């Protein structure tokens, strides 16, 4: 796995060739990029751990690793590229652990998700749109609007909230508006609603809705009112001061809430369908979406898949495909939305359960991962997959910026990572002729 290395004596400002200080040996650019990679993973782990701790769930091993991992990136601490690959894999394992912890926190607090149809239109009444990832903030808001005509709509990664019985019991949880994180400026300007940003993936607002946007928890934006704690009376008051939304049904509904328990309860039937040749391949298509034209690949990919395939989707990348009507295979839905980005743990648990059902290793399943890529938590999940031995991952729409030729060689040679091509080419490469 060795990366191209040379002797180091110090760490200095870098350019593409190494140290820029004449006569002084510098840190090789590949090491700097691997350090960046590790920092991205640690940010992802920290995000998930923050939400778990918010619900009262802690793990000393995770907390200790965050300190170790960040310390290893300090100047003049570690110059070993191979060691940073090992640290990234170790961080991937720790991210697996923290996703498992957050899943436990969510289920023990709100119940295990079950499939739920989610409205994409509006109800007559005042409105608050909640974006981000924070289920705790959402529930506290829902408690405070009970008995009023203020309705709460989820946006982007908050859509999976509708799958939790403990959240959808609130009558003021009205539906989901919009898609992935990057449609915020257009979406929020369209609806005269108060807006609550609860975590990362919030964008600096334009003047058109800046005065009706609020942040809470970890999220803060310049010029936007921040709410410390969970008293959202100002948000509710703002919503009530705005015009009511009309009663306007959406043109389609979204289905979410396919938890580990729900899907594994169908494992026996899925096995029968596989053995009968009615299901021939499983795909995980999702991830952290990008606002690029190349992102249309994922919708085209799913649209071109044969009818005997099942698609598992998650994170905001699901909005490329979750309005598609893919139908079912003898009662098994062809499109399964398992949740937020942290619910990659659910996709992994489903794969492990299917492997047990068929008596094979996960890597021997007819399963392919086709992932879209954007920010830090996606990096953490990527290295979790590699740490679990997953190979042949299709990644796009472009490679992450921290990857150079040396790192790409390691990913390709050791893990068979592939950059997406065209939907037709990739489907043919994955499925062949069965």
CSV table of C-alpha atoms in Angstrom, one decimal:
chain,number,residue,atom,x,y,z
A,1,UNK,CA,0.0,0.0,0.0
A,2,UNK,CA,3.1,2.2,0.1
A,3,UNK,CA,2.6,5.8,-1.0
A,4,UNK,CA,5.4,7.8,-2.7
A,5,UNK,CA,7.5,9.2,0.2
A,6,UNK,CA,10.8,10.9,0.9
A,7,UNK,CA,12.7,12.1,4.0
A,8,UNK,CA,11.2,14.9,6.1
A,9,UNK,CA,12.9,17.2,8.5
A,10,UNK,CA,10.3,19.9,8.9
A,11,UNK,CA,6.8,21.2,7.9
A,12,UNK,CA,6.6,24.3,5.8
A,13,UNK,CA,4.2,26.0,3.3
A,14,UNK,CA,3.5,23.6,0.5
A,15,UNK,CA,3.2,23.8,-3.2
A,16,UNK,CA,2.8,21.0,-5.7
A,17,UNK,CA,6.4,19.9,-5.4
A,18,UNK,CA,6.8,20.0,-1.6
A,19,UNK,CA,8.4,22.6,0.7
A,20,UNK,CA,8.7,26.1,-0.8
A,21,UNK,CA,11.6,27.2,1.5
A,22,UNK,CA,14.9,26.7,-0.4
A,23,UNK,CA,17.2,24.2,1.2
A,24,UNK,CA,14.6,23.0,3.8
A,25,UNK,CA,12.9,19.7,3.4
A,26,UNK,CA,9.1,19.9,3.6
A,27,UNK,CA,6.1,17.7,4.2
A,28,UNK,CA,5.1,15.9,1.0
A,29,UNK,CA,1.8,17.0,-0.5
A,30,UNK,CA,0.3,13.5,-0.2
A,31,UNK,CA,0.7,13.5,3.6
A,32,UNK,CA,-0.9,17.0,3.8
A,33,UNK,CA,-3.9,15.7,1.7
A,34,UNK,CA,-4.2,12.6,3.9
A,35,UNK,CA,-4.2,14.8,7.0
A,36,UNK,CA,-7.0,16.9,5.4
A,37,UNK,CA,-8.9,13.6,4.7
A,38,UNK,CA,-8.6,12.6,8.3
A,39,UNK,CA,-9.8,16.0,9.5
A,40,UNK,CA,-12.9,15.6,7.3
A,41,UNK,CA,-13.6,12.2,8.8
A,42,UNK,CA,-13.3,13.6,12.3
A,43,UNK,CA,-15.7,16.4,11.4
A,44,UNK,CA,-18.2,13.8,10.2
A,45,UNK,CA,-17.8,11.7,13.4
A,46,UNK,CA,-18.1,14.8,15.5
A,47,UNK,CA,-21.4,15.8,13.8
A,48,UNK,CA,-23.0,12.4,14.5
A,49,UNK,CA,-21.6,12.3,18.1
A,50,UNK,CA,-23.0,15.8,18.8
A,51,UNK,CA,-26.5,14.6,17.9
A,52,UNK,CA,-26.1,11.4,19.9
A,53,UNK,CA,-24.9,13.4,23.0
A,54,UNK,CA,-27.8,15.8,22.6
A,55,UNK,CA,-30.1,12.9,23.2
A,56,UNK,CA,-28.0,11.7,26.2
A,57,UNK,CA,-26.0,9.0,24.5
A,58,UNK,CA,-22.2,9.0,25.0
A,59,UNK,CA,-19.2,6.7,24.3
A,60,UNK,CA,-15.8,7.3,25.8
A,61,UNK,CA,-14.0,5.4,23.0
A,62,UNK,CA,-15.5,7.7,20.4
A,63,UNK,CA,-14.6,10.8,22.4
A,64,UNK,CA,-11.0,9.5,22.9
A,65,UNK,CA,-10.5,8.8,19.3
A,66,UNK,CA,-11.6,12.3,18.2
A,67,UNK,CA,-8.7,13.6,20.4
A,68,UNK,CA,-6.2,11.1,19.1
A,69,UNK,CA,-7.1,11.6,15.4
A,70,UNK,CA,-7.0,15.4,15.6
A,71,UNK,CA,-3.8,15.4,17.5
A,72,UNK,CA,-2.1,13.2,14.9
A,73,UNK,CA,-2.7,16.0,12.3
A,74,UNK,CA,-0.7,18.6,14.3
A,75,UNK,CA,2.5,20.1,12.6
A,76,UNK,CA,5.6,17.9,13.1
A,77,UNK,CA,3.6,15.0,14.8
A,78,UNK,CA,3.3,12.5,12.0
A,79,UNK,CA,4.8,12.5,8.5
A,80,UNK,CA,4.0,8.9,7.6
A,81,UNK,CA,1.6,8.6,4.7
A,82,UNK,CA,0.9,4.9,5.2
A,83,UNK,CA,0.1,5.6,8.8
A,84,UNK,CA,-2.5,8.2,7.8
A,85,UNK,CA,-4.2,5.6,5.6
A,86,UNK,CA,-4.4,3.3,8.6
A,87,UNK,CA,-5.7,6.2,10.7
A,88,UNK,CA,-8.4,6.8,8.1
A,89,UNK,CA,-9.5,3.2,8.2
A,90,UNK,CA,-9.5,3.3,12.0
A,91,UNK,CA,-11.6,6.5,11.8
A,92,UNK,CA,-13.9,4.7,9.4
A,93,UNK,CA,-14.5,2.0,12.1
A,94,UNK,CA,-15.1,4.7,14.7
A,95,UNK,CA,-17.6,6.3,12.4
A,96,UNK,CA,-19.4,3.0,12.1
A,97,UNK,CA,-19.5,2.9,15.9
A,98,UNK,CA,-20.9,6.5,16.2
A,99,UNK,CA,-23.5,5.9,13.5
A,100,UNK,CA,-24.7,2.8,15.4
A,101,UNK,CA,-24.8,5.0,18.6
A,102,UNK,CA,-26.9,7.7,16.9
A,103,UNK,CA,-29.2,5.1,15.4
A,104,UNK,CA,-29.8,3.7,18.9
A,105,UNK,CA,-30.4,7.2,20.3
A,106,UNK,CA,-33.0,8.0,17.6
A,107,UNK,CA,-34.8,4.6,18.0
A,108,UNK,CA,-34.9,4.6,21.8
A,109,UNK,CA,-36.1,8.2,21.7
A,110,UNK,CA,-38.6,8.2,18.8
A,111,UNK,CA,-39.2,4.5,18.0
A,112,UNK,CA,-38.0,2.5,15.1
A,113,UNK,CA,-38.9,4.0,11.7
A,114,UNK,CA,-41.6,2.4,9.7
A,115,UNK,CA,-42.6,3.2,6.1
A,116,UNK,CA,-44.6,6.5,5.9
A,117,UNK,CA,-46.0,8.4,3.0
A,118,UNK,CA,-45.1,12.1,3.2
A,119,UNK,CA,-47.1,14.9,1.6
A,120,UNK,CA,-45.2,17.3,-0.6
A,121,UNK,CA,-47.9,20.0,-0.7
A,122,UNK,CA,-49.1,22.5,1.9
A,123,UNK,CA,-51.9,22.7,4.5
A,124,UNK,CA,-53.8,25.9,5.1
A,125,UNK,CA,-52.1,27.7,7.9
A,126,UNK,CA,-49.0,29.4,9.0
A,127,UNK,CA,-45.7,27.5,8.3
A,128,UNK,CA,-42.2,26.8,9.7
A,129,UNK,CA,-39.7,24.9,7.5
A,130,UNK,CA,-37.0,23.0,9.4
A,131,UNK,CA,-33.8,22.1,7.6
A,132,UNK,CA,-30.6,20.3,8.8
A,133,UNK,CA,-30.4,17.0,10.6
A,134,UNK,CA,-31.4,17.6,14.2
A,135,UNK,CA,-34.4,15.5,15.4
A,136,UNK,CA,-34.2,16.8,18.9
A,137,UNK,CA,-34.8,20.4,17.7
A,138,UNK,CA,-37.6,19.3,15.5
A,139,UNK,CA,-39.5,17.5,18.3
A,140,UNK,CA,-39.1,20.5,20.7
A,141,UNK,CA,-40.6,22.7,18.0
A,142,UNK,CA,-43.5,20.3,17.3
A,143,UNK,CA,-44.3,20.3,21.0
A,144,UNK,CA,-44.6,24.0,21.1
A,145,UNK,CA,-46.9,24.4,18.0
A,146,UNK,CA,-49.4,21.8,19.2
A,147,UNK,CA,-52.9,23.1,19.2
A,148,UNK,CA,-52.1,26.0,16.8
A,149,UNK,CA,-52.5,26.5,13.1
A,150,UNK,CA,-48.7,26.6,12.7
A,151,UNK,CA,-47.6,23.7,10.6
A,152,UNK,CA,-44.1,22.3,10.4
A,153,UNK,CA,-42.5,21.1,7.2
A,154,UNK,CA,-39.3,19.2,6.9
A,155,UNK,CA,-36.7,20.0,4.3
A,156,UNK,CA,-33.8,17.9,2.9
A,157,UNK,CA,-32.2,15.6,5.5
A,158,UNK,CA,-35.1,16.2,7.9
A,159,UNK,CA,-37.5,14.1,5.6
A,160,UNK,CA,-36.7,10.9,7.5
A,161,UNK,CA,-38.3,12.3,10.6
A,162,UNK,CA,-41.6,11.3,9.2
A,163,UNK,CA,-40.6,7.6,9.6
A,164,UNK,CA,-40.2,7.8,13.4
A,165,UNK,CA,-43.5,7.0,15.2
A,166,UNK,CA,-42.5,9.4,18.0
A,167,UNK,CA,-42.3,12.3,15.6
A,168,UNK,CA,-45.1,11.7,13.1
A,169,UNK,CA,-47.5,11.4,16.0
A,170,UNK,CA,-47.5,15.2,16.1
A,171,UNK,CA,-50.4,16.5,14.1
A,172,UNK,CA,-48.6,19.7,13.1
A,173,UNK,CA,-45.9,17.8,11.2
A,174,UNK,CA,-47.4,18.5,7.8
A,175,UNK,CA,-45.1,17.2,5.1
A,176,UNK,CA,-41.8,17.9,3.3
A,177,UNK,CA,-41.0,20.8,1.0
A,178,UNK,CA,-38.2,20.9,-1.5
A,179,UNK,CA,-35.3,18.5,-2.0
A,180,UNK,CA,-31.5,18.5,-1.3
A,181,UNK,CA,-29.8,21.2,0.8
A,182,UNK,CA,-28.8,23.4,-2.2
A,183,UNK,CA,-32.4,24.3,-3.2
A,184,UNK,CA,-32.7,26.5,0.0
A,185,UNK,CA,-32.5,29.9,-1.6
A,186,UNK,CA,-35.2,29.2,-4.2
A,187,UNK,CA,-37.4,27.2,-1.9
A,188,UNK,CA,-37.3,29.5,1.1
A,189,UNK,CA,-38.0,32.5,-1.0
A,190,UNK,CA,-41.0,30.8,-2.5
A,191,UNK,CA,-42.9,30.2,0.8
A,192,UNK,CA,-43.8,32.9,3.3
A,193,UNK,CA,-42.7,30.7,6.2
A,194,UNK,CA,-40.4,31.0,9.2
A,195,UNK,CA,-37.3,28.9,8.7
A,196,UNK,CA,-35.3,27.0,11.3
A,197,UNK,CA,-31.8,25.8,10.5
A,198,UNK,CA,-30.7,23.1,12.9
A,199,UNK,CA,-27.2,21.8,11.8
A,200,UNK,CA,-24.8,22.0,8.9
A,201,UNK,CA,-26.0,22.3,5.3
A,202,UNK,CA,-27.6,25.7,5.9
A,203,UNK,CA,-26.8,28.5,3.4
A,204,UNK,CA,-26.3,32.2,4.1
A,205,UNK,CA,-29.7,33.7,3.2
A,206,UNK,CA,-30.4,36.5,0.8
A,207,UNK,CA,-32.4,39.5,1.9
A,208,UNK,CA,-35.6,38.0,0.6
A,209,UNK,CA,-36.0,35.7,3.7
A,210,UNK,CA,-33.1,36.7,6.0
A,211,UNK,CA,-35.5,38.4,8.5
A,212,UNK,CA,-37.6,35.2,8.9
A,213,UNK,CA,-34.8,32.7,9.3
A,214,UNK,CA,-33.4,31.4,12.6
A,215,UNK,CA,-30.7,29.0,13.6
A,216,UNK,CA,-30.4,26.7,16.6
A,217,UNK,CA,-28.1,24.1,18.1
A,218,UNK,CA,-24.7,24.1,16.3
A,219,UNK,CA,-25.8,26.1,13.3
A,220,UNK,CA,-25.2,29.9,13.1
A,221,UNK,CA,-25.3,32.3,10.2
A,222,UNK,CA,-24.2,35.9,9.9
A,223,UNK,CA,-27.1,38.3,10.5
A,224,UNK,CA,-29.5,35.5,11.4
A,225,UNK,CA,-31.2,35.3,14.8
A,226,UNK,CA,-29.7,32.3,16.8
A,227,UNK,CA,-31.9,30.5,19.3
A,228,UNK,CA,-29.9,29.1,22.3
A,229,UNK,CA,-31.7,26.1,23.9
A,230,UNK,CA,-35.1,24.9,22.7
A,231,UNK,CA,-37.5,27.8,23.3
A,232,UNK,CA,-38.8,28.5,19.8
A,233,UNK,CA,-41.4,31.1,20.7
A,234,UNK,CA,-39.7,33.7,18.5
A,235,UNK,CA,-39.8,31.3,15.5
A,236,UNK,CA,-43.5,30.6,16.1
A,237,UNK,CA,-44.3,34.3,16.5
A,238,UNK,CA,-42.6,35.1,13.2
A,239,UNK,CA,-44.6,32.3,11.5
A,240,UNK,CA,-47.8,33.7,12.8
A,241,UNK,CA,-47.0,37.1,11.6
A,242,UNK,CA,-46.6,35.8,8.0
A,243,UNK,CA,-49.4,35.1,5.5
A,244,UNK,CA,-51.0,31.6,5.8
A,245,UNK,CA,-50.0,29.0,3.2
A,246,UNK,CA,-53.0,27.7,1.1
A,247,UNK,CA,-54.3,24.2,1.0
A,248,UNK,CA,-52.4,22.9,-2.0
A,249,UNK,CA,-51.7,19.1,-2.4
A,250,UNK,CA,-48.4,18.1,-3.8
A,251,UNK,CA,-48.1,16.4,-7.2
A,252,UNK,CA,-46.5,13.3,-5.6
A,253,UNK,CA,-45.8,11.7,-2.2
A,254,UNK,CA,-42.5,10.5,-0.8
A,255,UNK,CA,-42.0,7.3,1.2
A,256,UNK,CA,-39.4,7.0,3.9
A,257,UNK,CA,-38.9,4.9,7.0
A,258,UNK,CA,-37.4,1.6,5.8
A,259,UNK,CA,-35.5,0.8,8.9
A,260,UNK,CA,-33.3,-2.2,9.5
A,261,UNK,CA,-36.1,-4.0,11.3
A,262,UNK,CA,-38.6,-3.4,8.5
A,263,UNK,CA,-36.3,-4.7,5.8
A,264,UNK,CA,-34.8,-7.6,7.7
A,265,UNK,CA,-38.4,-8.8,8.5
A,266,UNK,CA,-38.7,-9.3,4.7
A,267,UNK,CA,-35.4,-11.2,4.4
A,268,UNK,CA,-37.1,-14.6,3.9
A,269,UNK,CA,-39.3,-13.3,1.2
A,270,UNK,CA,-36.4,-11.5,-0.5
A,271,UNK,CA,-34.4,-14.7,-0.4
A,272,UNK,CA,-37.3,-16.5,-2.2
A,273,UNK,CA,-37.5,-13.8,-4.8
A,274,UNK,CA,-33.7,-13.9,-5.4
A,275,UNK,CA,-33.8,-17.7,-5.7
A,276,UNK,CA,-36.7,-17.5,-8.1
A,277,UNK,CA,-34.7,-15.0,-10.3
A,278,UNK,CA,-37.2,-12.2,-9.7
A,279,UNK,CA,-34.6,-10.1,-7.8
A,280,UNK,CA,-31.1,-10.2,-9.4
A,281,UNK,CA,-29.2,-7.2,-8.0
A,282,UNK,CA,-29.3,-4.7,-5.1
A,283,UNK,CA,-28.0,-1.1,-5.4
A,284,UNK,CA,-27.2,1.6,-2.9
A,285,UNK,CA,-27.7,4.9,-4.7
A,286,UNK,CA,-27.5,8.1,-2.7
A,287,UNK,CA,-25.1,10.1,-0.6
A,288,UNK,CA,-24.3,13.8,-0.3
A,289,UNK,CA,-25.8,15.5,-3.3
A,290,UNK,CA,-24.0,18.2,-5.4
A,291,UNK,CA,-25.6,21.1,-7.3
A,292,UNK,CA,-23.9,20.2,-10.5
A,293,UNK,CA,-25.3,19.1,-13.9
A,294,UNK,CA,-23.3,15.9,-13.5
A,295,UNK,CA,-25.6,15.0,-10.7
A,296,UNK,CA,-28.3,14.1,-13.2
A,297,UNK,CA,-26.3,10.9,-13.6
A,298,UNK,CA,-27.9,9.3,-10.5
A,299,UNK,CA,-31.5,9.7,-11.7
A,300,UNK,CA,-30.6,8.5,-15.2
A,301,UNK,CA,-28.8,5.5,-13.6
A,302,UNK,CA,-31.8,4.4,-11.6
A,303,UNK,CA,-34.3,5.0,-14.4
A,304,UNK,CA,-32.2,2.7,-16.7
A,305,UNK,CA,-31.9,-0.1,-14.2
A,306,UNK,CA,-33.7,-3.4,-15.0
A,307,UNK,CA,-37.1,-4.1,-13.3
A,308,UNK,CA,-35.5,-7.0,-11.3
A,309,UNK,CA,-33.3,-4.7,-9.2
A,310,UNK,CA,-33.8,-3.1,-5.8
A,311,UNK,CA,-32.5,0.3,-4.9
A,312,UNK,CA,-31.6,1.4,-1.4
A,313,UNK,CA,-31.3,5.2,-1.0
A,314,UNK,CA,-30.3,7.6,1.7
A,315,UNK,CA,-29.0,11.1,2.6
A,316,UNK,CA,-29.9,14.1,0.5
A,317,UNK,CA,-28.8,12.3,-2.7
A,318,UNK,CA,-32.1,10.4,-2.5
A,319,UNK,CA,-33.8,13.5,-3.8
A,320,UNK,CA,-32.4,12.7,-7.2
A,321,UNK,CA,-34.6,9.6,-7.3
A,322,UNK,CA,-37.1,9.4,-4.5
A,323,UNK,CA,-40.0,10.8,-6.6
A,324,UNK,CA,-39.6,8.0,-9.1
A,325,UNK,CA,-42.4,5.4,-9.2
A,326,UNK,CA,-40.4,2.2,-9.5
A,327,UNK,CA,-43.1,-0.1,-8.3
A,328,UNK,CA,-42.5,-3.3,-6.5
A,329,UNK,CA,-41.4,-6.9,-7.0
A,330,UNK,CA,-44.1,-9.2,-5.5
A,331,UNK,CA,-44.8,-6.7,-2.8
A,332,UNK,CA,-41.1,-5.7,-2.1
A,333,UNK,CA,-40.7,-2.0,-3.0
A,334,UNK,CA,-38.0,-1.4,-5.6
A,335,UNK,CA,-37.0,1.9,-3.9
A,336,UNK,CA,-36.2,1.8,-0.2
A,337,UNK,CA,-35.4,5.1,1.6
A,338,UNK,CA,-33.5,4.2,4.8
A,339,UNK,CA,-33.0,7.8,6.1
A,340,UNK,CA,-30.3,10.4,6.7
A,341,UNK,CA,-26.6,10.2,5.9
A,342,UNK,CA,-26.0,8.7,9.3
A,343,UNK,CA,-28.4,6.0,8.4
A,344,UNK,CA,-25.8,4.5,6.2
A,345,UNK,CA,-25.6,2.2,9.2
A,346,UNK,CA,-29.1,0.9,8.3
A,347,UNK,CA,-28.0,0.1,4.7
A,348,UNK,CA,-25.0,-1.7,6.1
A,349,UNK,CA,-27.1,-3.7,8.6
A,350,UNK,CA,-29.5,-4.6,5.8
A,351,UNK,CA,-26.6,-5.9,3.7
A,352,UNK,CA,-25.2,-7.9,6.6
A,353,UNK,CA,-28.7,-9.4,7.3
A,354,UNK,CA,-29.0,-10.4,3.7
A,355,UNK,CA,-25.5,-11.9,3.7
A,356,UNK,CA,-26.5,-14.0,6.8
A,357,UNK,CA,-29.7,-15.0,5.0
A,358,UNK,CA,-27.8,-16.3,2.0
A,359,UNK,CA,-24.9,-17.7,4.0
A,360,UNK,CA,-22.3,-15.5,2.3
A,361,UNK,CA,-20.0,-12.6,3.0
A,362,UNK,CA,-21.4,-9.1,2.4
A,363,UNK,CA,-18.8,-8.7,-0.4
A,364,UNK,CA,-20.2,-11.7,-2.1
A,365,UNK,CA,-23.8,-10.3,-2.4
A,366,UNK,CA,-25.1,-9.0,-5.7
A,367,UNK,CA,-24.8,-5.5,-4.3
A,368,UNK,CA,-23.3,-2.4,-5.8
A,369,UNK,CA,-22.7,1.0,-4.3
A,370,UNK,CA,-23.1,4.1,-6.5
A,371,UNK,CA,-22.5,7.2,-4.4
A,372,UNK,CA,-22.6,10.9,-4.8
A,373,UNK,CA,-20.1,13.0,-2.9
A,374,UNK,CA,-19.9,16.4,-1.3
A,375,UNK,CA,-18.9,17.1,2.3
A,376,UNK,CA,-17.2,15.9,5.4
A,377,UNK,CA,-19.7,13.3,6.7
A,378,UNK,CA,-19.6,11.7,3.2
A,379,UNK,CA,-15.8,11.3,3.7
A,380,UNK,CA,-16.4,9.6,7.0
A,381,UNK,CA,-19.0,7.1,5.5
A,382,UNK,CA,-16.7,6.4,2.6
A,383,UNK,CA,-13.9,5.3,4.9
A,384,UNK,CA,-16.3,3.3,7.0
A,385,UNK,CA,-17.2,1.3,3.8
A,386,UNK,CA,-13.5,0.8,3.0
A,387,UNK,CA,-12.8,-0.3,6.6
A,388,UNK,CA,-15.5,-2.9,6.3
A,389,UNK,CA,-13.9,-4.4,3.1
A,390,UNK,CA,-16.4,-2.9,0.6
A,391,UNK,CA,-14.8,-2.8,-2.8
A,392,UNK,CA,-15.8,-1.6,-6.3
A,393,UNK,CA,-17.6,1.5,-5.1
A,394,UNK,CA,-18.7,3.9,-7.8
A,395,UNK,CA,-18.0,7.5,-6.8
A,396,UNK,CA,-18.9,10.8,-8.4
A,397,UNK,CA,-19.8,13.2,-9.9
A,398,UNK,CA,-16.1,14.1,-9.5
A,399,UNK,CA,-13.3,12.9,-7.2
A,400,UNK,CA,-12.9,14.6,-3.8
A,401,UNK,CA,-10.4,17.5,-4.0
A,402,UNK,CA,-8.0,15.9,-1.5
A,403,UNK,CA,-7.3,13.0,-3.7
A,404,UNK,CA,-4.1,13.1,-5.8
A,405,UNK,CA,-2.6,10.5,-8.0
A,406,UNK,CA,-0.8,8.7,-5.1
A,407,UNK,CA,-4.0,8.5,-3.1
A,408,UNK,CA,-6.1,7.5,-6.1
A,409,UNK,CA,-3.7,4.7,-6.9
A,410,UNK,CA,-4.2,3.3,-3.4
A,411,UNK,CA,-8.0,3.5,-3.6
A,412,UNK,CA,-8.0,1.9,-7.1
A,413,UNK,CA,-5.4,-0.8,-6.5
A,414,UNK,CA,-6.5,-1.8,-3.0
A,415,UNK,CA,-10.3,-1.1,-3.0
A,416,UNK,CA,-11.2,-1.0,-6.8
A,417,UNK,CA,-12.8,2.4,-6.4
A,418,UNK,CA,-14.2,3.7,-9.6
A,419,UNK,CA,-15.2,7.1,-10.9
A,420,UNK,CA,-18.7,7.1,-12.4
A,421,UNK,CA,-18.9,7.1,-16.2
A,422,UNK,CA,-22.2,7.1,-18.1
A,423,UNK,CA,-25.2,5.3,-16.6
A,424,UNK,CA,-25.3,2.9,-19.6
A,425,UNK,CA,-21.7,2.0,-19.3
A,426,UNK,CA,-21.7,1.6,-15.6
A,427,UNK,CA,-24.9,-0.6,-15.5
A,428,UNK,CA,-23.4,-2.8,-18.2
A,429,UNK,CA,-20.1,-3.1,-16.3
A,430,UNK,CA,-21.9,-3.9,-13.1
A,431,UNK,CA,-24.6,-6.3,-14.4
A,432,UNK,CA,-23.1,-7.5,-17.6
A,433,UNK,CA,-25.7,-9.9,-19.1
A,434,UNK,CA,-26.4,-11.5,-15.7
